[in-house]
XYZ file of C-alpha atoms in Angstrom:
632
model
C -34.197 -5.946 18.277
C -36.698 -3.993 16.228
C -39.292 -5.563 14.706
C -39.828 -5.141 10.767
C -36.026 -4.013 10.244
C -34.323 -5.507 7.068
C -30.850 -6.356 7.415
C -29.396 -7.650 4.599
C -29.878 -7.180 0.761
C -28.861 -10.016 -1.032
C -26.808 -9.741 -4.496
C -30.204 -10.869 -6.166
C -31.603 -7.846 -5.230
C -28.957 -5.470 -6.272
C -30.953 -3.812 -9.664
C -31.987 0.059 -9.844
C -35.913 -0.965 -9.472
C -35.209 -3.491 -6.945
C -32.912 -1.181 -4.725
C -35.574 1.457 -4.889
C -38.442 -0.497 -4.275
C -36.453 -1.661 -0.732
C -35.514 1.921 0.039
C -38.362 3.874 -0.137
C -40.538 1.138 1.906
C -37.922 1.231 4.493
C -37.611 5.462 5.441
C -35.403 4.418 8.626
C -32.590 3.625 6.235
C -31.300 7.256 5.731
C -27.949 6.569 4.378
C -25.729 4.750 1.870
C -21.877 4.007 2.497
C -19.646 2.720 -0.342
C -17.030 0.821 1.653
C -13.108 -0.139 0.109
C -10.941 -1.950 1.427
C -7.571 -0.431 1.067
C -4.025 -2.624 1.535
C -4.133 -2.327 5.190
C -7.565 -3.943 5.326
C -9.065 -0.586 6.671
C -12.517 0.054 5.533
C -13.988 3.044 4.190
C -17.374 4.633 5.710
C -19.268 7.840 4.655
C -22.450 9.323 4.433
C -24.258 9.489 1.521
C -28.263 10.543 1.497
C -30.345 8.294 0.360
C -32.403 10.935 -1.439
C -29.005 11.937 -3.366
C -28.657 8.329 -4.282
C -32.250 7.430 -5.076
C -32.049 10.731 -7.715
C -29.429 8.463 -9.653
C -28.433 5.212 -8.653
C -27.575 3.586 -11.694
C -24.953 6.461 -11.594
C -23.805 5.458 -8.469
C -23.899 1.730 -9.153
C -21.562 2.379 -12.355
C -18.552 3.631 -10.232
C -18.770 7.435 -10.310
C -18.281 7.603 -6.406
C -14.735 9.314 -5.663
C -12.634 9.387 -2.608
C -9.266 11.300 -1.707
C -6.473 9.103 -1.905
C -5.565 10.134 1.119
C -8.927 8.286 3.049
C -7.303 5.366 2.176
C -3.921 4.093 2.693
C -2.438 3.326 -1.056
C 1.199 4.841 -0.639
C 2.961 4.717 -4.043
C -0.261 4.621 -6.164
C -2.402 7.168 -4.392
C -0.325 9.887 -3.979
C -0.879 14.251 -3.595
C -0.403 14.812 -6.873
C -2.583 11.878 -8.354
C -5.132 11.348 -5.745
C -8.348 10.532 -7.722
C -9.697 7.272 -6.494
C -12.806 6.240 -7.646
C -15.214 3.248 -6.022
C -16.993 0.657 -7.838
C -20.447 -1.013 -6.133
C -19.324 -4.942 -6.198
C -22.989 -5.875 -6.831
C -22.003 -10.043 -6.124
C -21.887 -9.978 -2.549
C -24.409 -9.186 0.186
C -25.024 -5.452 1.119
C -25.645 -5.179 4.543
C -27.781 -2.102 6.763
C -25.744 -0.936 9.400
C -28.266 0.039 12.167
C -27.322 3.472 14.911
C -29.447 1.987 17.888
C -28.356 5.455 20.018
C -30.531 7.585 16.943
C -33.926 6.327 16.546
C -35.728 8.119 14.170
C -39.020 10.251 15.232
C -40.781 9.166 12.621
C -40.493 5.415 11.990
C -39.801 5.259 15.836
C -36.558 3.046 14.251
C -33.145 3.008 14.597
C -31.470 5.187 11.650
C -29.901 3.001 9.436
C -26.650 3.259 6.562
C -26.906 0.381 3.553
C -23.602 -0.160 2.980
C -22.860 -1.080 -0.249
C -18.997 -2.928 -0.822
C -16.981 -1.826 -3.723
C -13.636 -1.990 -5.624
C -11.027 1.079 -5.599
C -9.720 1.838 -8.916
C -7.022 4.038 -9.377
C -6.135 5.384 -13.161
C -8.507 2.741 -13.991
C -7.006 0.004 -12.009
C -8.447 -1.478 -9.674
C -6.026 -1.203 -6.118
C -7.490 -2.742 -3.446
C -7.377 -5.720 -1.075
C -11.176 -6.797 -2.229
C -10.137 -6.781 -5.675
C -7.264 -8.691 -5.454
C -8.743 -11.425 -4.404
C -11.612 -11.415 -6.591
C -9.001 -11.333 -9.286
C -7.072 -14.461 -7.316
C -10.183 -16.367 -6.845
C -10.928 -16.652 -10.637
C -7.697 -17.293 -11.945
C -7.814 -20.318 -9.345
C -11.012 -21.294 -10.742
C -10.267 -20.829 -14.791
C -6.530 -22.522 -14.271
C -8.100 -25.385 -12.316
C -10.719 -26.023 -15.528
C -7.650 -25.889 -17.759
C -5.934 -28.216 -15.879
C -8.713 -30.469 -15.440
C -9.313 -30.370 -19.091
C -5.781 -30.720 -20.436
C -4.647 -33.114 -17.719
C -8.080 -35.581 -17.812
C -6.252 -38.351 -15.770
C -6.212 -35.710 -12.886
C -9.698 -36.153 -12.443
C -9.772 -39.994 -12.376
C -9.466 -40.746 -8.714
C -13.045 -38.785 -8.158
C -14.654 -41.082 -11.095
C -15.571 -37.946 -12.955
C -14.922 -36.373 -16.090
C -14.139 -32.871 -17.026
C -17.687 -32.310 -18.963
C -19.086 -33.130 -15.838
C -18.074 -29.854 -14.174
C -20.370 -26.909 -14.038
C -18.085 -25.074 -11.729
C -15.423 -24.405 -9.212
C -16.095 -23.327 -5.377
C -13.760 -22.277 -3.236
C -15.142 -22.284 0.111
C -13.511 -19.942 3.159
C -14.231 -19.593 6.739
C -12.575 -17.516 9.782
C -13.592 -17.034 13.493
C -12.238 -14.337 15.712
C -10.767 -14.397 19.182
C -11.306 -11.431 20.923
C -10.523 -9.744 24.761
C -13.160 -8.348 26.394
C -12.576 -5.997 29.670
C -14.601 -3.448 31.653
C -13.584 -0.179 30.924
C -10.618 0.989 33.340
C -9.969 -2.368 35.554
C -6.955 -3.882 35.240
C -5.837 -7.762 36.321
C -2.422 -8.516 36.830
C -0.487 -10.245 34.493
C 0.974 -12.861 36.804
C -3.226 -13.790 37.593
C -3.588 -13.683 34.265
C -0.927 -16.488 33.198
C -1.616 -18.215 36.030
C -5.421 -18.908 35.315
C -4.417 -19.509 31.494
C -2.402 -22.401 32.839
C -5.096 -24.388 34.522
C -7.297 -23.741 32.205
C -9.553 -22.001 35.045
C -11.771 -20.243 31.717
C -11.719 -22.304 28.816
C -15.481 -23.077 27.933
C -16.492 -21.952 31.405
C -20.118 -20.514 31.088
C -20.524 -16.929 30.788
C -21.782 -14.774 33.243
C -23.675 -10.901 33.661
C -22.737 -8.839 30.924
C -20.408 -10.470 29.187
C -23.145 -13.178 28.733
C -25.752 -10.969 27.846
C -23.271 -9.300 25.035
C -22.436 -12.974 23.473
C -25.674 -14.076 22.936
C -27.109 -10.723 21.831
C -23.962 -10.921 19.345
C -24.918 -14.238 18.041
C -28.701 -13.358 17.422
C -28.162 -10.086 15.914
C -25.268 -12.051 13.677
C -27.934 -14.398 12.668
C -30.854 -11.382 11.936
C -27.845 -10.468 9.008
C -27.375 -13.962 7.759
C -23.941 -14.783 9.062
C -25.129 -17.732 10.453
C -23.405 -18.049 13.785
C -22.546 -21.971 14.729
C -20.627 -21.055 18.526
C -19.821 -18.540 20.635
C -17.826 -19.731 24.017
C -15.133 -18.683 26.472
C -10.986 -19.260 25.201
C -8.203 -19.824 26.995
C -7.905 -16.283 28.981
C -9.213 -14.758 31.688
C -9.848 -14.314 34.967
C -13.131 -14.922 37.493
C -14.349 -11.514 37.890
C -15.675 -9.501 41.297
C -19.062 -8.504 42.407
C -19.314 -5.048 43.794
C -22.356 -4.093 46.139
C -24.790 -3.503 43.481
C -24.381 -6.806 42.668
C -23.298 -6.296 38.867
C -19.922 -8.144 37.566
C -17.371 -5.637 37.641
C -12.738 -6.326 36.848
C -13.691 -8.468 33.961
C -11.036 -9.508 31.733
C -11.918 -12.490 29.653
C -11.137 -14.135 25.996
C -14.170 -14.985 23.729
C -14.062 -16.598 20.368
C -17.414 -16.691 17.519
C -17.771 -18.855 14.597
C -19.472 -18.357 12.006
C -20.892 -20.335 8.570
C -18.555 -20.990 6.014
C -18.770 -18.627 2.403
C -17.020 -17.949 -0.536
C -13.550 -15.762 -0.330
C -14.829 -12.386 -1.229
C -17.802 -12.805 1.081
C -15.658 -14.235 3.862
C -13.670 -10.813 4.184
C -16.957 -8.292 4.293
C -18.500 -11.166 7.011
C -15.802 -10.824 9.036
C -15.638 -7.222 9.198
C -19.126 -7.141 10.072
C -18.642 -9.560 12.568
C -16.540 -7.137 13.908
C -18.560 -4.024 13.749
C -21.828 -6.060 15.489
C -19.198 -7.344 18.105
C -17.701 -4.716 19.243
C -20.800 -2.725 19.081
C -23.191 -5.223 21.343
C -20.197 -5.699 23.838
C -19.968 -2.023 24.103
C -23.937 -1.207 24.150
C -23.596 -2.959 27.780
C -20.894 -1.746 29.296
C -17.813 -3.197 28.348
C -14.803 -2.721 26.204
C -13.242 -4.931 23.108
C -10.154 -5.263 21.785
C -9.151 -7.796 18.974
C -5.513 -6.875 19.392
C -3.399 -10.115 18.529
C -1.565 -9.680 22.099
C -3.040 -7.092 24.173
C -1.497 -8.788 26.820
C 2.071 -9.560 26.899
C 2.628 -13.105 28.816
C -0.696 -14.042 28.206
C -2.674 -15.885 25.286
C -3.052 -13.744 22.176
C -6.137 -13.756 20.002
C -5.899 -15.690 16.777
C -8.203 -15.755 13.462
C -8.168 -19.103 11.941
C -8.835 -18.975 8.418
C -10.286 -22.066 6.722
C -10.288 -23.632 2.772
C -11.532 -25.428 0.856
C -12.154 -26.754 -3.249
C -14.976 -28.587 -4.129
C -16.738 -29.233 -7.879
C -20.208 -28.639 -8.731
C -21.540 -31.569 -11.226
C -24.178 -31.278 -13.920
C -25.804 -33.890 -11.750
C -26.166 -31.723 -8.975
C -23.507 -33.713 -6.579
C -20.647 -31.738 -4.874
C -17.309 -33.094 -4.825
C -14.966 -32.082 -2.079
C -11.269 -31.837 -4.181
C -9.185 -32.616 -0.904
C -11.692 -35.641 0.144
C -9.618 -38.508 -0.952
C -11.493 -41.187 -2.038
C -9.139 -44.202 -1.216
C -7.081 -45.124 1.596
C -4.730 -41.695 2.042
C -5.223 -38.702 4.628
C -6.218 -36.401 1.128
C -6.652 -36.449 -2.468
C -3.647 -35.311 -4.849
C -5.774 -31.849 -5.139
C -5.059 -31.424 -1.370
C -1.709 -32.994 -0.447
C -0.352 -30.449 -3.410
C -2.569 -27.580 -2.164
C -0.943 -27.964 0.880
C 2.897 -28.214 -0.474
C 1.992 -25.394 -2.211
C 1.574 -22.806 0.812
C 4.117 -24.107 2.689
C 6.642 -24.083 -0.128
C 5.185 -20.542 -0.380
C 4.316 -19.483 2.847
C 7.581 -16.555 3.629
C 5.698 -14.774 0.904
C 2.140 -15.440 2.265
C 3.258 -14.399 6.225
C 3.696 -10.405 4.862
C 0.333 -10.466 4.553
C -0.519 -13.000 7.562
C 1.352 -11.005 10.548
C 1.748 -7.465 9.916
C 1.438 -5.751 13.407
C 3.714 -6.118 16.296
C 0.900 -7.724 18.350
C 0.943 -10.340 15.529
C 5.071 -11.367 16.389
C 4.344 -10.608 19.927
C 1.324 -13.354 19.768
C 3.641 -16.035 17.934
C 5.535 -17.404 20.485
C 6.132 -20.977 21.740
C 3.469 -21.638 24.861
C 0.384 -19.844 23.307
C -0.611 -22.558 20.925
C 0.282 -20.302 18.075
C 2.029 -21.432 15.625
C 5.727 -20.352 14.673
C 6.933 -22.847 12.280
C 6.327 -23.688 8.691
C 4.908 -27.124 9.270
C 1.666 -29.306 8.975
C 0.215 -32.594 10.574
C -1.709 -34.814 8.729
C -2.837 -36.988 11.736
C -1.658 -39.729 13.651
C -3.625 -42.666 10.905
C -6.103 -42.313 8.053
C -8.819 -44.434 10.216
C -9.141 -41.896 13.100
C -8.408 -38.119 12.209
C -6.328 -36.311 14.920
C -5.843 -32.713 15.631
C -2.116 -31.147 16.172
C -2.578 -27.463 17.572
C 1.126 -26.433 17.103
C 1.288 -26.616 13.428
C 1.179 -24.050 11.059
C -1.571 -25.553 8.368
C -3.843 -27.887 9.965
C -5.604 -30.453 8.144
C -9.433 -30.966 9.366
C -10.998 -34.205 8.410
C -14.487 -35.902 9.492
C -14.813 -39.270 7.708
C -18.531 -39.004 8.448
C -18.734 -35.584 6.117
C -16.446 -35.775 3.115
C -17.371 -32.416 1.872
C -15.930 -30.701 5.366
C -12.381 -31.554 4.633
C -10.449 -28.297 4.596
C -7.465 -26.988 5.579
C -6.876 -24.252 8.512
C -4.202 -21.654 8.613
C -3.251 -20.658 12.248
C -1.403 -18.215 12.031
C -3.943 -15.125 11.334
C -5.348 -12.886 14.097
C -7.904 -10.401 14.249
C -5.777 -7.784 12.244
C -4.817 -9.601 9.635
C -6.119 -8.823 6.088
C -8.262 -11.952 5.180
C -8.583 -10.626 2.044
C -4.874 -10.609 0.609
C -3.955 -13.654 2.515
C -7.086 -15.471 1.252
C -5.381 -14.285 -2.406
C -2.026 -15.366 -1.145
C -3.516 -18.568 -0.252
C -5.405 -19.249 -3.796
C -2.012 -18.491 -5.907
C 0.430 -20.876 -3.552
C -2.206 -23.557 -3.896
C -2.424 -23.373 -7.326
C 1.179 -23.745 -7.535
C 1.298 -27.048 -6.025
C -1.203 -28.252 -8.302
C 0.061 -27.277 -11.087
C 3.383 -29.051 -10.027
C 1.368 -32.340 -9.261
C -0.932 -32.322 -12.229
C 1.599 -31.578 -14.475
C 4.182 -33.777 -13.078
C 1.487 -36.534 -12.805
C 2.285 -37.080 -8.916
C 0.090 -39.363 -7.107
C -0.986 -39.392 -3.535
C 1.819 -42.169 -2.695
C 4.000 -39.427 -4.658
C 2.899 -36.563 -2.435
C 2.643 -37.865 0.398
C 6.257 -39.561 0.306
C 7.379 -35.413 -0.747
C 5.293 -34.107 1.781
C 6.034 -36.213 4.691
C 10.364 -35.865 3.468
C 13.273 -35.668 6.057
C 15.836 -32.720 6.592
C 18.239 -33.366 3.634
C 16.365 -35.517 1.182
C 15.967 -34.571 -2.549
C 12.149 -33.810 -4.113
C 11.352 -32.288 -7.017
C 9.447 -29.533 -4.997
C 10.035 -29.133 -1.972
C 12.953 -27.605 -0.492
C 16.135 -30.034 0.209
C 17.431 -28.827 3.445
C 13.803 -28.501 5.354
C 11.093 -30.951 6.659
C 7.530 -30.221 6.220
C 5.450 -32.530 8.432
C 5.391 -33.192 11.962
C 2.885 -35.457 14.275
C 4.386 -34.361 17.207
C 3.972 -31.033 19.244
C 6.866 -29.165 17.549
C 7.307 -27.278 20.854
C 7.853 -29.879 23.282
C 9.415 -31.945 20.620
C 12.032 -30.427 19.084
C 14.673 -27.773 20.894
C 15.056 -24.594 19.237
C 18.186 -25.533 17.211
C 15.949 -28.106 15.776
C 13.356 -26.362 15.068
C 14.848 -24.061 13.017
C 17.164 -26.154 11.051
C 13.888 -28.394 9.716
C 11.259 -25.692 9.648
C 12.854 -22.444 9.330
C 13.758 -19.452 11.050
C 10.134 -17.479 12.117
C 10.919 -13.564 11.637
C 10.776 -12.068 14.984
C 9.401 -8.360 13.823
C 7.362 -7.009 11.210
C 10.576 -5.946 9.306
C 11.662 -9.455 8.908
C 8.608 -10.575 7.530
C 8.657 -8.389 4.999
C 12.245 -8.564 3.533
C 10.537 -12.221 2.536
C 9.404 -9.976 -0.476
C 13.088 -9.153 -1.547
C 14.690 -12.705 -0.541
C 12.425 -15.157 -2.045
C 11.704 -13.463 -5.695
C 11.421 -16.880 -7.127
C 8.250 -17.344 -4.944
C 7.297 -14.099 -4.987
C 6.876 -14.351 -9.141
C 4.155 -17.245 -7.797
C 2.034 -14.038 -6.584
C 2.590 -12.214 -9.566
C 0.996 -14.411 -12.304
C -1.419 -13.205 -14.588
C -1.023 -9.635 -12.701
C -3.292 -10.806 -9.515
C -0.177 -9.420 -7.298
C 1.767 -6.429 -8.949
C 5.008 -4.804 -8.214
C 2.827 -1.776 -7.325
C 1.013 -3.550 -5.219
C 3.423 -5.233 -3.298
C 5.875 -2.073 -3.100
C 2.097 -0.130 -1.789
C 1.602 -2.552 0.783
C 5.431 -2.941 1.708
C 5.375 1.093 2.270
C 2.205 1.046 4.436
C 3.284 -1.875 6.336
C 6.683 -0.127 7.463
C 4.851 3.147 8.279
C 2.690 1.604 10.389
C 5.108 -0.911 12.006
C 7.428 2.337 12.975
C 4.341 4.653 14.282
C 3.431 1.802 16.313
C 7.113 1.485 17.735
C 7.540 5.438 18.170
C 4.389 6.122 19.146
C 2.680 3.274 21.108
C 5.324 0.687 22.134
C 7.989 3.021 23.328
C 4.848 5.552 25.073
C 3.658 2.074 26.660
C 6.947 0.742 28.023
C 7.707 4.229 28.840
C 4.567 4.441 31.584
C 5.371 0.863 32.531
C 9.081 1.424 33.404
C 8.193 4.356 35.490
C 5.394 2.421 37.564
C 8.671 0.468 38.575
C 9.477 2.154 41.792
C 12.030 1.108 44.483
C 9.648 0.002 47.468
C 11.564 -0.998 50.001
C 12.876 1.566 52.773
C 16.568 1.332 53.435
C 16.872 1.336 56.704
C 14.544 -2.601 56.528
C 15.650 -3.806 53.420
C 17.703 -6.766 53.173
C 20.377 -7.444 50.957
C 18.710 -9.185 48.149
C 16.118 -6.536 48.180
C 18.742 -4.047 47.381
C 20.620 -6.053 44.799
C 17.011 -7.095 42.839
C 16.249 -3.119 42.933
C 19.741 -2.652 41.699
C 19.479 -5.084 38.694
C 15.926 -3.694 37.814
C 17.423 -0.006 38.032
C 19.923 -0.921 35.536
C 17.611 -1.729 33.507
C 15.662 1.039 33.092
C 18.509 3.229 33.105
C 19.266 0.942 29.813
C 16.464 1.359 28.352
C 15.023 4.434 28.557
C 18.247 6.974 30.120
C 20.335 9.025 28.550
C 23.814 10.515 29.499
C 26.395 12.358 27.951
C 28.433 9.256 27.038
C 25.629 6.713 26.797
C 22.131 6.474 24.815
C 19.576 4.531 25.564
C 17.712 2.120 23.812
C 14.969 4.498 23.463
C 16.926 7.047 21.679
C 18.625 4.426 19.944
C 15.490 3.498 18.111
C 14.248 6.690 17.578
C 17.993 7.808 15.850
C 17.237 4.865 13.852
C 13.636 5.552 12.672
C 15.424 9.151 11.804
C 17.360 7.916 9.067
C 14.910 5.003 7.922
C 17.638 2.290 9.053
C 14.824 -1.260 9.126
C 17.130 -3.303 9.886
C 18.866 -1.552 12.948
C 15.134 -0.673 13.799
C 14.363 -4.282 13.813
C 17.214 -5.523 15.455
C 16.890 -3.216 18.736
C 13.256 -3.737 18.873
C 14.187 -7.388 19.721
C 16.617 -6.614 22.283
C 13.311 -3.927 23.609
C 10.969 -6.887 24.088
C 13.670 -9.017 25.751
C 15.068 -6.919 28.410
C 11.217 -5.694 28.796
C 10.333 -9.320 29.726
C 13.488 -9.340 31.721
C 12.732 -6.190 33.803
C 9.082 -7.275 34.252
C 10.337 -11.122 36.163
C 13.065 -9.522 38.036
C 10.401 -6.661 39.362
C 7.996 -9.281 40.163
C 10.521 -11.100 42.081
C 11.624 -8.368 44.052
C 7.956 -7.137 44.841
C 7.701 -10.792 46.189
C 10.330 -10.262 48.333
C 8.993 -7.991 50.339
C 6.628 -8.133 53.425
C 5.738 -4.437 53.308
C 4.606 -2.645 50.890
C-alpha cells in the first residue's frame, strides 16, 4: 500500500470548497466516476477529468451528468426514442477513490486514482434506479414507524419509552459474500470436489500461498476504505491444492467468505460492491481468478450473500434501543415477531428480486445449506439462542448484546441486488407491523400466529401453510411435506417471477406510497427475462454443449464387457436427447431455442427443468461407467 493515499471521502466532506480543497492536494486522483445502479444491480463507471470537474462542480453535484439509456439496463423506461438519463451525486453516503495500481503516475510516483462519486438515475425527472428505491423504502419505513409510534403510544410500552423520546429511526443492514477462488485454467473434478465438501476437509482450514496472501491483503486494503472487515476464512468448498517444482501452490480451487461491519441500507449496497471490486482485484493482482457466481459448480456448494436487519431507536438521552430485543421473557419484541411475519407472508414477491440468475435456482437445492423454503426458526428456548441453517429467515440473538439482535435472510448470493431486496425487505416488514400495531397483537399473540400449524385460522398469516420450524426442514420433512406447509420453491427464474402476476394482493404491499411502481416492476420483469434467456441460449446450452461432447465412449469393443456397453448405451441416449436432431425428432436443444423464438416462458421454463435433470442424470451414469473401466 502507498503511503499518503486517501481513500475515502466521507459525506461530511461532500461541499464544493471541501471537494476542491481534497482534490487539488491529492494530483494522483485524475478522475471522477458518477456510478448508478440500474435494476439489474450493474454499476455504471466512466471517466471524467478532474480538471473538467474542478471548472464546475457545483454543476456536476446538481445532477447535470447524462448517460445513454442504453449504458444502463432500464427496458420500458429507457428506451431509443427517450433515452436521456440524467445522474444525480447522492452526497449522504461515502465516496470512495478507486486506485489503478498497474498505472502509477510519473509524477506523484502514485497509483492513478478515479473518486467515484454514487448517484441516483432519473429519467423524465424520475428517479429509476435500484439506489433510489431504496432510499425512497428506507424513509417511508422510518416516517410510518414515527406515525405509528405516535398514534399507537401503547406500542411503545414494552421498551418503557415514550414517543417524545425518539430522535430517530435506524435501520441497520449487513451482508458478507461467499466467493470461489481458482487458478486460472486448472480444473478439479467434480466428484473431488463433493467429496471434500462432505467431510468438511476445508471449512476454516488455514489458508495457504497465494490465496493467503490475497485474503489478508483484501482485508487490510478493506479496512484503509473504512469497511471495517471483522473475518475473512475458508467455507465449505474446496480442495487441497498441488505444489509444482517451483514450489508455488498451483490447481487451487477453494471457497472464501468476508464480513464486514454493519451500515445503514443505502450504504450497505455501495460497500458491498466495493467489496467486490477490492476482492476481485487483490485476488487477481496475485495470480488467481474469482468468481462470485451463486453455483459455479454444479454438485458442489454454491456461494451465498447473507443479508442482515435490523431497527433500533435513537433516544434524546442518547441510549439505543434495539426494536426486535424483547425485553421480557419471549425470543423477540412485537416489533420483530411482526417484522418477521411480514417477509414471510411477503416473501414470493421479495424472491424476484432475491434469485434472479440461474446460478441462484441452481444454488437452492436441498444438501447445500441453502435455503428453499419459506420458513424461520426462532430457537430451540429463550434461555440459550440456537442457530437453524436450513431456514429461510434466521433469527440471530446474543443475550449478552441486546442491540445485535437481527434477522438474516439466506437466501441472497453474490448476484443478487441488495439494494431492491433491502427495499423489498423494509416494505414487507412494515406490513407486519402495521398489522400488529394496529391490531394491538402482543408477543403471546404473535408468537401463537407465528409458530401456527398447517390448517389453522390467523388473522394474517396464510391458513393452509406453517411458518416455523426447529427442525432441519431437509432431513425432517419429505418433499410432499415440505411443500404442502411451506410452499412450492420456483425451480427457474421464470417461476419466480410470475410471483409478480399471482400474488397482486402482496404485490400492492411494494407499491405503497409509489416506492415500487408498475414501471418499475414491468422494467425489472423485462430485464430479468432477457437476461435469464441469453444466459440459457447463450451460456447454459454453449456449456452443456462442450460438456456432452467431452463424453466419449472409452472402452474398445473387442474388451468391453457387457455393462460397459449398456452404461455407454444409456449415456448415448442421452445425448442424442439432448442435443440431436433428426428428421422426425428434435432435441431438447432445439426445443428450447424454438421456444425462446416465439417468447413462450413457460415452455422455456418447463424444458429447462427437464435440461438440468437429465444433465445430472448423464453426468452419474458417465461417472459410473468411467468407473467401470480398468483402461483408459
Amino acid at each position: 500500500m502507498v503511503k499518503d493515499l486517501i481513500y475515502i471521502i466521507r459525506k461530511e466532506m461532500h461541499s464544493e470548497d471541501s471537494l476542491r480543497k481534497i482534490l487539488l492536494s491529492h494530483p494522483e486522483i485524475k478522475f471522477v466516476s458518477f456510478m448508478g445502479v440500474d435494476l439489474s444491480g450493474n454499476d455504471t463507471d466512466e471517466k471524467i477529468p478532474v480538471k473538467v470537474f474542478l471548472n464546475d462542480i457545483n454543476t456536476f453535484l446538481k445532477g447535470e451528468v447524462q448517460t445513454d439509456g442504453s449504458s444502463v439496463v432500464l427496458p420500458g423506461i429507457a428506451t431509443l426514442n427517450n433515452a436521456k438519463v440524467d445522474m444525480v451525486a447522492d452526497l449522504d453516503v461515502n465516496w470512495y477513490i478507486d486506485y489503478n495500481n498497474e498505472h502509477i503516475d510519473l509524477e506523484t510516483n502514485k497509483p492513478v486514482g478515479t473518486l467515484r462519486i454514487p448517484c441516483f438515475l432519473y429519467h423524465e425527472n424520475k428517479a429509476v434506479d435500484s439506489r433510489h428505491i431504496l432510499k425512497s423504502a428506507v424513509e417511508h419505513l422510518k416516517i410510518s414507524l414515527l406515525n405509528l409510534f405516535k398514534n399507537y403510544p401503547n406500542s411503545l410500552s414494552l421498551f418503557g419509552i415514550k414517543y417524545e423520546d425518539i430522535v430517530s429511526i435506524e435501520l441497520t443492514t449487513a451482508t458478507e459474500l461467499e466467493f470461489w477462488v481458482q487458478t486460472p485454467n486448472d480444473k478439479a473434478e467434480t466428484e473431488e470436489l463433493s467429496t471434500s465438501q462432505v467431510l468438511h476437509e476445508q471449512y476454516w482450514k488455514r489458508t495457504k500461498g497465494a490465496v493467503r496472501t490475497s485474503l489478508e491483503e483484501s482485508l487490510i486494503i478493506m479496512d484503509s476504505y473504512g469497511l471495517e472487515p471483522e473475518m475473512g476464512h475458508k467455507e465449505v468448498g474446496g480442495v487441497k491444492a498441488k505444489l509444482d517444482q517451483s514450489g508455488n501452490f498451483t490447481h487451487i480451487m477453494e471457497q472464501l467468505e468476508i464480513d464486514w461491519k454493519y451500515s445503514t441500507a443505502v450504504q450497505t449496497g455501495d460497500n458491498e460492491l466495493l467489496a467486490r471490486t477490492l476482492i476481485k482485484e487483490t485476488f487477481r493482482k496475485n495470480g488467481l481468478d474469482v468468481t462470485f457466481s451463486a453455483k459455479p459448480i454444479d454438485e458442489v456448494a454454491g456461494s451465498g450473500e447473507h443479508i442482515h436487519v435490523s431497527i433500533s431507536v435513537k433516544l434524546k438521552n442518547g441510549k439505543k434501543i434495539n426494536l426486535f430485543t424483547a425485553p421480557d421473557h419471549h425470543y423477540l419484541s412485537n416489533i420483530g415477531y411482526s417484522s418477521i411475519i411480514g417477509i414471510l407472508k411477503n416473501y414470493e414477491i421479495i424472491n424476484p428480486f432475491v434469485s434472479s440468475t440461474n446460478g441462484a435456482f441452481k444454488r437452492l437445492k436441498p444438501g447445500f445449506e441453502a435455503p428453499t423454503c419459506i420458513v424461520t426458526s426462532l430457537g430451540n428456548s429463550v434461555e440459550i439462542p440456537s442457530r437453524n441453517r436450513t431456514v429461510l429467515l434466521g433469527v440471530i440473538r446474543n443475550l449478552a448484546s441486546p442491540l445485535s439482535t437481527r434477522f438474516e435472510l439466506r437466501s441472497p448470493n453474490p448476484h443478487t441486488n441488495v439494494y431492491l431486496t433491502l427495499a423489498a425487505i423494509c416494505m414487507t416488514m412494515l406490513d407486519g407491523i402495521k398489522y400488529a400495531i394496529c391490531n394491538n397483537k402482543s408477543e403471546n399473540d404473535l408468537l401463537k400466529e407465528l409458530s401456527k400449524a398447517p390448517g389453522e385460522n390467523t388473522d394474517y398469516l396464510e391458513k393452509d401453510r406453517a411458518y416455523r420450524s426447529e427442525e432441519d426442514v431437509f432431513e425432517y420433512y419429505n418433499d410432499e411435506e415440505r411443500e404442502k406447509f411451506f410452499g412450492k420453491a420456483p425451480a427457474t427464474v421464470y417461476e419466480n417471477l410470475v410471483g409478480f402476476e399471482k400474488y397482486k394482493d402482496k404485490l400492492n404491499v411494494l407499491k405503497e406510497n409509489n416506492i415500487f411502481t408498475d414501471k418499475i416492476i414491468n422494467s425489472y420483469t423485462l430485464a430479468t427475462i432477457e437476461r435469464w434467456l441469453m444466459e440459457i441460449n447463450y451460456r447454459v446450452l454453449n456449456n452443456y454443449t462442450k460438456e456432452i461432447r467431452n463424453y466419449k465412449m472409452l472402452h474398445s469393443i473387442d474388451r468391453a464387457l457387457d455393462l460397459d456397453v449398456s452404461n455407454w448405451m444409456k449415456i448415448n441416449e442421452i445425448r442424442y436427447y439432448l442435443m440431436k436432431d433428426s428428421y422426425t425428432n428434435k432435441s431438447l436443444f432445439t426445443r428450447i431455442k424454438e421456444a425462446t423464438k416465439i417468447n413462450d416462458y413457460s415452455e422455456i421454463s418447463k424444458l429447462q427443468v427437464e435440461l438440468d435433470e437429465k444433465m445430472k442424470e448423464l453426468r452419474n451414469l458417465y461417472s459410473t461407467y468411467k468407473k467401470n473401466l480398468l483402461d483408459i
